[in-house]
Amino acid sequence: MNNVTVVNHPLVQHKLTLMRNKDTSTASFRRLLREISLLLCYEVTRDLEVEDVEIETPITEMQSPKLKGKKLVFASILRAGNGLLEGMLDLVPSARVAHIGLYRDHETLEAIEYYFKAPSDIADRLVIVVDPMLATANSAIAAVDRFKRRGANNLRFQCLLAAPEGLKRFTEAHPDVPVYTASIDSHLNEHGYIVPGLGDAGDRMYGTR
Ligand code: PRP
Ligand code: URA
């Protein structure tokens, strides 16, 4: 599929297997999500532009690369997006942060918005939207719609698991937004859950249910 990158690094795949296991504790699930987000962040930011700046090492002067342009925005889809966000902020502590609160109506699977807060100059920045799960893609499509209405024009979507049905819908709705995922799973079940998946990411992160 165009514009979709599957991050199949052995460390990512190993940690993902541990996360999928239903016997993994809430504490371990959260820790693994944070660790995996560092590795995914490395991939989603791989082609960021750099520019040489003049610095002085203890030995000599040199030209050395630094990130170019305005700081990134990490945009978390609440709740579960925060699990990816925290690890990404460990790696890029100066990034700006946006939050969009969305939950799936369990009957219709529509995404219902309950919160939105984003930097005002989002139009000038690369916005990386994060959510571990891309199932029907209703949440991801609604989130990207919302950030585009706010002015964002340079976006990427980072998740952990994607269903083929959701990936197809998302890339059709937003062909300009590259997707990064650790796995494309088999399919969605009749309740809109990813199979084999890892269950409800928010519930597993926070021990709710
Ligand atoms: C989960 C997940 C995504 C959404 C994916 O959130 O974190 O946001 O479902 O499903 P979709 O692709 O079919 O929209 P949920 O609605 O369970 O909310 P939560 O994070 O607050 O638990
Ligand atoms: N949301 C989740 O948390 N898990 C799924 O499998 C689908 C949507």
mmCIF file with all atom_site columns, C-alpha atoms in Angstrom, residues 63-172:
data_model
loop_
_atom_site.group_PDB
_atom_site.id
_atom_site.type_symbol
_atom_site.label_atom_id
_atom_site.label_alt_id
_atom_site.label_comp_id
_atom_site.label_asym_id
_atom_site.label_entity_id
_atom_site.label_seq_id
_atom_site.pdbx_PDB_ins_code
_atom_site.Cartn_x
_atom_site.Cartn_y
_atom_site.Cartn_z
_atom_site.occupancy
_atom_site.B_iso_or_equiv
_atom_site.pdbx_formal_charge
_atom_site.auth_seq_id
_atom_site.auth_comp_id
_atom_site.auth_asym_id
_atom_site.auth_atom_id
_atom_site.pdbx_PDB_model_num
ATOM 1   C CA . GLN A 1 63  ? 30.043  22.382 11.413 1.00 0.00 ? 63  GLN A CA 1
ATOM 2   C CA . SER A 1 64  ? 27.535  19.894 12.791 1.00 0.00 ? 64  SER A CA 1
ATOM 3   C CA . PRO A 1 65  ? 23.898  19.070 11.891 1.00 0.00 ? 65  PRO A CA 1
ATOM 4   C CA . LYS A 1 66  ? 20.871  20.184 13.940 1.00 0.00 ? 66  LYS A CA 1
ATOM 5   C CA . LEU A 1 67  ? 17.169  19.784 13.202 1.00 0.00 ? 67  LEU A CA 1
ATOM 6   C CA . LYS A 1 68  ? 15.979  22.504 10.832 1.00 0.00 ? 68  LYS A CA 1
ATOM 7   C CA . GLY A 1 69  ? 12.769  24.506 10.990 1.00 0.00 ? 69  GLY A CA 1
ATOM 8   C CA . LYS A 1 70  ? 10.084  24.883 13.617 1.00 0.00 ? 70  LYS A CA 1
ATOM 9   C CA . LYS A 1 71  ? 9.663   22.355 16.374 1.00 0.00 ? 71  LYS A CA 1
ATOM 10  C CA . LEU A 1 72  ? 7.493   19.282 15.746 1.00 0.00 ? 72  LEU A CA 1
ATOM 11  C CA . VAL A 1 73  ? 3.973   18.813 17.055 1.00 0.00 ? 73  VAL A CA 1
ATOM 12  C CA . PHE A 1 74  ? 3.052   15.436 18.534 1.00 0.00 ? 74  PHE A CA 1
ATOM 13  C CA . ALA A 1 75  ? -0.742  15.129 18.504 1.00 0.00 ? 75  ALA A CA 1
ATOM 14  C CA . SER A 1 76  ? -2.150  12.499 20.835 1.00 0.00 ? 76  SER A CA 1
ATOM 15  C CA . ILE A 1 77  ? -5.577  10.943 20.319 1.00 0.00 ? 77  ILE A CA 1
ATOM 16  C CA . LEU A 1 78  ? -6.807  10.427 23.893 1.00 0.00 ? 78  LEU A CA 1
ATOM 17  C CA . ARG A 1 79  ? -6.661  8.244  25.789 1.00 0.00 ? 79  ARG A CA 1
ATOM 18  C CA . ALA A 1 80  ? -4.406  5.595  24.334 1.00 0.00 ? 80  ALA A CA 1
ATOM 19  C CA . GLY A 1 81  ? -2.380  8.011  22.211 1.00 0.00 ? 81  GLY A CA 1
ATOM 20  C CA . ASN A 1 82  ? -0.745  9.231  25.410 1.00 0.00 ? 82  ASN A CA 1
ATOM 21  C CA . GLY A 1 83  ? 1.083   5.913  25.698 1.00 0.00 ? 83  GLY A CA 1
ATOM 22  C CA . LEU A 1 84  ? 2.929   6.641  22.440 1.00 0.00 ? 84  LEU A CA 1
ATOM 23  C CA . LEU A 1 85  ? 3.240   10.346 23.172 1.00 0.00 ? 85  LEU A CA 1
ATOM 24  C CA . GLU A 1 86  ? 5.240   9.899  26.369 1.00 0.00 ? 86  GLU A CA 1
ATOM 25  C CA . GLY A 1 87  ? 7.997   7.861  24.732 1.00 0.00 ? 87  GLY A CA 1
ATOM 26  C CA . MET A 1 88  ? 8.184   10.221 21.773 1.00 0.00 ? 88  MET A CA 1
ATOM 27  C CA . LEU A 1 89  ? 8.591   13.169 24.125 1.00 0.00 ? 89  LEU A CA 1
ATOM 28  C CA . ASP A 1 90  ? 11.474  11.327 25.812 1.00 0.00 ? 90  ASP A CA 1
ATOM 29  C CA . LEU A 1 91  ? 13.213  11.388 22.417 1.00 0.00 ? 91  LEU A CA 1
ATOM 30  C CA . VAL A 1 92  ? 12.143  14.894 21.290 1.00 0.00 ? 92  VAL A CA 1
ATOM 31  C CA . PRO A 1 93  ? 11.552  16.795 24.543 1.00 0.00 ? 93  PRO A CA 1
ATOM 32  C CA . SER A 1 94  ? 11.160  20.167 22.823 1.00 0.00 ? 94  SER A CA 1
ATOM 33  C CA . ALA A 1 95  ? 8.234   19.042 20.639 1.00 0.00 ? 95  ALA A CA 1
ATOM 34  C CA . ARG A 1 96  ? 4.944   20.895 21.023 1.00 0.00 ? 96  ARG A CA 1
ATOM 35  C CA . VAL A 1 97  ? 1.940   18.777 22.007 1.00 0.00 ? 97  VAL A CA 1
ATOM 36  C CA . ALA A 1 98  ? -1.664  18.735 20.810 1.00 0.00 ? 98  ALA A CA 1
ATOM 37  C CA . HIS A 1 99  ? -4.461  16.638 22.299 1.00 0.00 ? 99  HIS A CA 1
ATOM 38  C CA . ILE A 1 100 ? -7.710  15.518 20.749 1.00 0.00 ? 100 ILE A CA 1
ATOM 39  C CA . GLY A 1 101 ? -10.164 13.574 22.894 1.00 0.00 ? 101 GLY A CA 1
ATOM 40  C CA . LEU A 1 102 ? -12.102 10.984 20.883 1.00 0.00 ? 102 LEU A CA 1
ATOM 41  C CA . TYR A 1 103 ? -13.955 7.865  21.951 1.00 0.00 ? 103 TYR A CA 1
ATOM 42  C CA . ARG A 1 104 ? -15.669 5.238  19.828 1.00 0.00 ? 104 ARG A CA 1
ATOM 43  C CA . ASP A 1 105 ? -19.402 4.909  20.261 1.00 0.00 ? 105 ASP A CA 1
ATOM 44  C CA . HIS A 1 106 ? -19.643 1.166  20.930 1.00 0.00 ? 106 HIS A CA 1
ATOM 45  C CA . GLU A 1 107 ? -22.840 0.795  18.856 1.00 0.00 ? 107 GLU A CA 1
ATOM 46  C CA . THR A 1 108 ? -22.000 2.839  15.756 1.00 0.00 ? 108 THR A CA 1
ATOM 47  C CA . LEU A 1 109 ? -18.159 2.856  16.037 1.00 0.00 ? 109 LEU A CA 1
ATOM 48  C CA . GLU A 1 110 ? -18.333 6.587  15.169 1.00 0.00 ? 110 GLU A CA 1
ATOM 49  C CA . ALA A 1 111 ? -15.634 8.773  16.763 1.00 0.00 ? 111 ALA A CA 1
ATOM 50  C CA . ILE A 1 112 ? -17.094 11.278 19.247 1.00 0.00 ? 112 ILE A CA 1
ATOM 51  C CA . GLU A 1 113 ? -14.942 14.337 20.046 1.00 0.00 ? 113 GLU A CA 1
ATOM 52  C CA . TYR A 1 114 ? -14.856 15.586 23.648 1.00 0.00 ? 114 TYR A CA 1
ATOM 53  C CA . TYR A 1 115 ? -11.643 17.658 23.806 1.00 0.00 ? 115 TYR A CA 1
ATOM 54  C CA . PHE A 1 116 ? -9.337  19.642 21.533 1.00 0.00 ? 116 PHE A CA 1
ATOM 55  C CA . LYS A 1 117 ? -6.251  21.734 22.269 1.00 0.00 ? 117 LYS A CA 1
ATOM 56  C CA . ALA A 1 118 ? -3.445  22.471 19.798 1.00 0.00 ? 118 ALA A CA 1
ATOM 57  C CA . PRO A 1 119 ? -0.672  25.050 19.295 1.00 0.00 ? 119 PRO A CA 1
ATOM 58  C CA . SER A 1 120 ? -1.966  28.072 17.362 1.00 0.00 ? 120 SER A CA 1
ATOM 59  C CA . ASP A 1 121 ? 0.827   27.992 14.740 1.00 0.00 ? 121 ASP A CA 1
ATOM 60  C CA . ILE A 1 122 ? 0.219   24.370 13.757 1.00 0.00 ? 122 ILE A CA 1
ATOM 61  C CA . ALA A 1 123 ? 0.182   25.376 10.061 1.00 0.00 ? 123 ALA A CA 1
ATOM 62  C CA . ASP A 1 124 ? 3.950   25.966 10.112 1.00 0.00 ? 124 ASP A CA 1
ATOM 63  C CA . ARG A 1 125 ? 4.885   22.652 11.731 1.00 0.00 ? 125 ARG A CA 1
ATOM 64  C CA . LEU A 1 126 ? 5.103   18.936 10.995 1.00 0.00 ? 126 LEU A CA 1
ATOM 65  C CA . VAL A 1 127 ? 2.277   17.300 12.972 1.00 0.00 ? 127 VAL A CA 1
ATOM 66  C CA . ILE A 1 128 ? 2.699   13.636 13.937 1.00 0.00 ? 128 ILE A CA 1
ATOM 67  C CA . VAL A 1 129 ? -0.661  12.239 15.071 1.00 0.00 ? 129 VAL A CA 1
ATOM 68  C CA . VAL A 1 130 ? -0.286  9.263  17.412 1.00 0.00 ? 130 VAL A CA 1
ATOM 69  C CA . ASP A 1 131 ? -2.712  6.513  18.463 1.00 0.00 ? 131 ASP A CA 1
ATOM 70  C CA . PRO A 1 132 ? -1.767  2.856  19.026 1.00 0.00 ? 132 PRO A CA 1
ATOM 71  C CA . MET A 1 133 ? -4.812  1.499  17.155 1.00 0.00 ? 133 MET A CA 1
ATOM 72  C CA . LEU A 1 134 ? -6.084  2.087  13.611 1.00 0.00 ? 134 LEU A CA 1
ATOM 73  C CA . ALA A 1 135 ? -9.179  -0.122 13.470 1.00 0.00 ? 135 ALA A CA 1
ATOM 74  C CA . THR A 1 136 ? -12.097 1.258  11.403 1.00 0.00 ? 136 THR A CA 1
ATOM 75  C CA . ALA A 1 137 ? -9.993  4.462  11.105 1.00 0.00 ? 137 ALA A CA 1
ATOM 76  C CA . ASN A 1 138 ? -12.964 6.585  12.196 1.00 0.00 ? 138 ASN A CA 1
ATOM 77  C CA . SER A 1 139 ? -10.880 8.097  15.012 1.00 0.00 ? 139 SER A CA 1
ATOM 78  C CA . ALA A 1 140 ? -7.756  8.699  12.919 1.00 0.00 ? 140 ALA A CA 1
ATOM 79  C CA . ILE A 1 141 ? -9.727  10.214 10.024 1.00 0.00 ? 141 ILE A CA 1
ATOM 80  C CA . ALA A 1 142 ? -11.688 12.482 12.392 1.00 0.00 ? 142 ALA A CA 1
ATOM 81  C CA . ALA A 1 143 ? -8.491  13.575 14.161 1.00 0.00 ? 143 ALA A CA 1
ATOM 82  C CA . VAL A 1 144 ? -6.654  14.401 10.937 1.00 0.00 ? 144 VAL A CA 1
ATOM 83  C CA . ASP A 1 145 ? -9.772  16.203 9.585  1.00 0.00 ? 145 ASP A CA 1
ATOM 84  C CA . ARG A 1 146 ? -9.779  18.307 12.746 1.00 0.00 ? 146 ARG A CA 1
ATOM 85  C CA . PHE A 1 147 ? -6.059  19.171 12.571 1.00 0.00 ? 147 PHE A CA 1
ATOM 86  C CA . LYS A 1 148 ? -6.401  20.074 8.891  1.00 0.00 ? 148 LYS A CA 1
ATOM 87  C CA . ARG A 1 149 ? -9.371  22.358 9.692  1.00 0.00 ? 149 ARG A CA 1
ATOM 88  C CA . ARG A 1 150 ? -7.103  23.983 12.270 1.00 0.00 ? 150 ARG A CA 1
ATOM 89  C CA . GLY A 1 151 ? -4.558  24.675 9.490  1.00 0.00 ? 151 GLY A CA 1
ATOM 90  C CA . ALA A 1 152 ? -2.166  21.707 9.587  1.00 0.00 ? 152 ALA A CA 1
ATOM 91  C CA . ASN A 1 153 ? -0.903  20.812 6.122  1.00 0.00 ? 153 ASN A CA 1
ATOM 92  C CA . ASN A 1 154 ? 2.071   18.571 6.868  1.00 0.00 ? 154 ASN A CA 1
ATOM 93  C CA . LEU A 1 155 ? 0.961   15.500 8.817  1.00 0.00 ? 155 LEU A CA 1
ATOM 94  C CA . ARG A 1 156 ? 2.001   11.920 9.539  1.00 0.00 ? 156 ARG A CA 1
ATOM 95  C CA . PHE A 1 157 ? 0.086   9.209  11.420 1.00 0.00 ? 157 PHE A CA 1
ATOM 96  C CA . GLN A 1 158 ? 1.903   6.876  13.811 1.00 0.00 ? 158 GLN A CA 1
ATOM 97  C CA . CYS A 1 159 ? 0.224   3.780  15.236 1.00 0.00 ? 159 CYS A CA 1
ATOM 98  C CA . LEU A 1 160 ? 1.159   0.374  16.600 1.00 0.00 ? 160 LEU A CA 1
ATOM 99  C CA . LEU A 1 161 ? -1.423  -1.897 14.958 1.00 0.00 ? 161 LEU A CA 1
ATOM 100 C CA . ALA A 1 162 ? -3.521  -1.335 11.868 1.00 0.00 ? 162 ALA A CA 1
ATOM 101 C CA . ALA A 1 163 ? -6.386  -3.322 10.363 1.00 0.00 ? 163 ALA A CA 1
ATOM 102 C CA . PRO A 1 164 ? -6.283  -3.573 6.549  1.00 0.00 ? 164 PRO A CA 1
ATOM 103 C CA . GLU A 1 165 ? -9.837  -2.169 6.366  1.00 0.00 ? 165 GLU A CA 1
ATOM 104 C CA . GLY A 1 166 ? -8.867  0.899  8.396  1.00 0.00 ? 166 GLY A CA 1
ATOM 105 C CA . LEU A 1 167 ? -5.641  1.452  6.503  1.00 0.00 ? 167 LEU A CA 1
ATOM 106 C CA . LYS A 1 168 ? -7.523  1.443  3.205  1.00 0.00 ? 168 LYS A CA 1
ATOM 107 C CA . ARG A 1 169 ? -10.108 3.928  4.474  1.00 0.00 ? 169 ARG A CA 1
ATOM 108 C CA . PHE A 1 170 ? -7.481  6.199  6.022  1.00 0.00 ? 170 PHE A CA 1
ATOM 109 C CA . THR A 1 171 ? -5.205  6.325  2.974  1.00 0.00 ? 171 THR A CA 1
ATOM 110 C CA . GLU A 1 172 ? -8.220  7.039  0.747  1.00 0.00 ? 172 GLU A CA 1
#
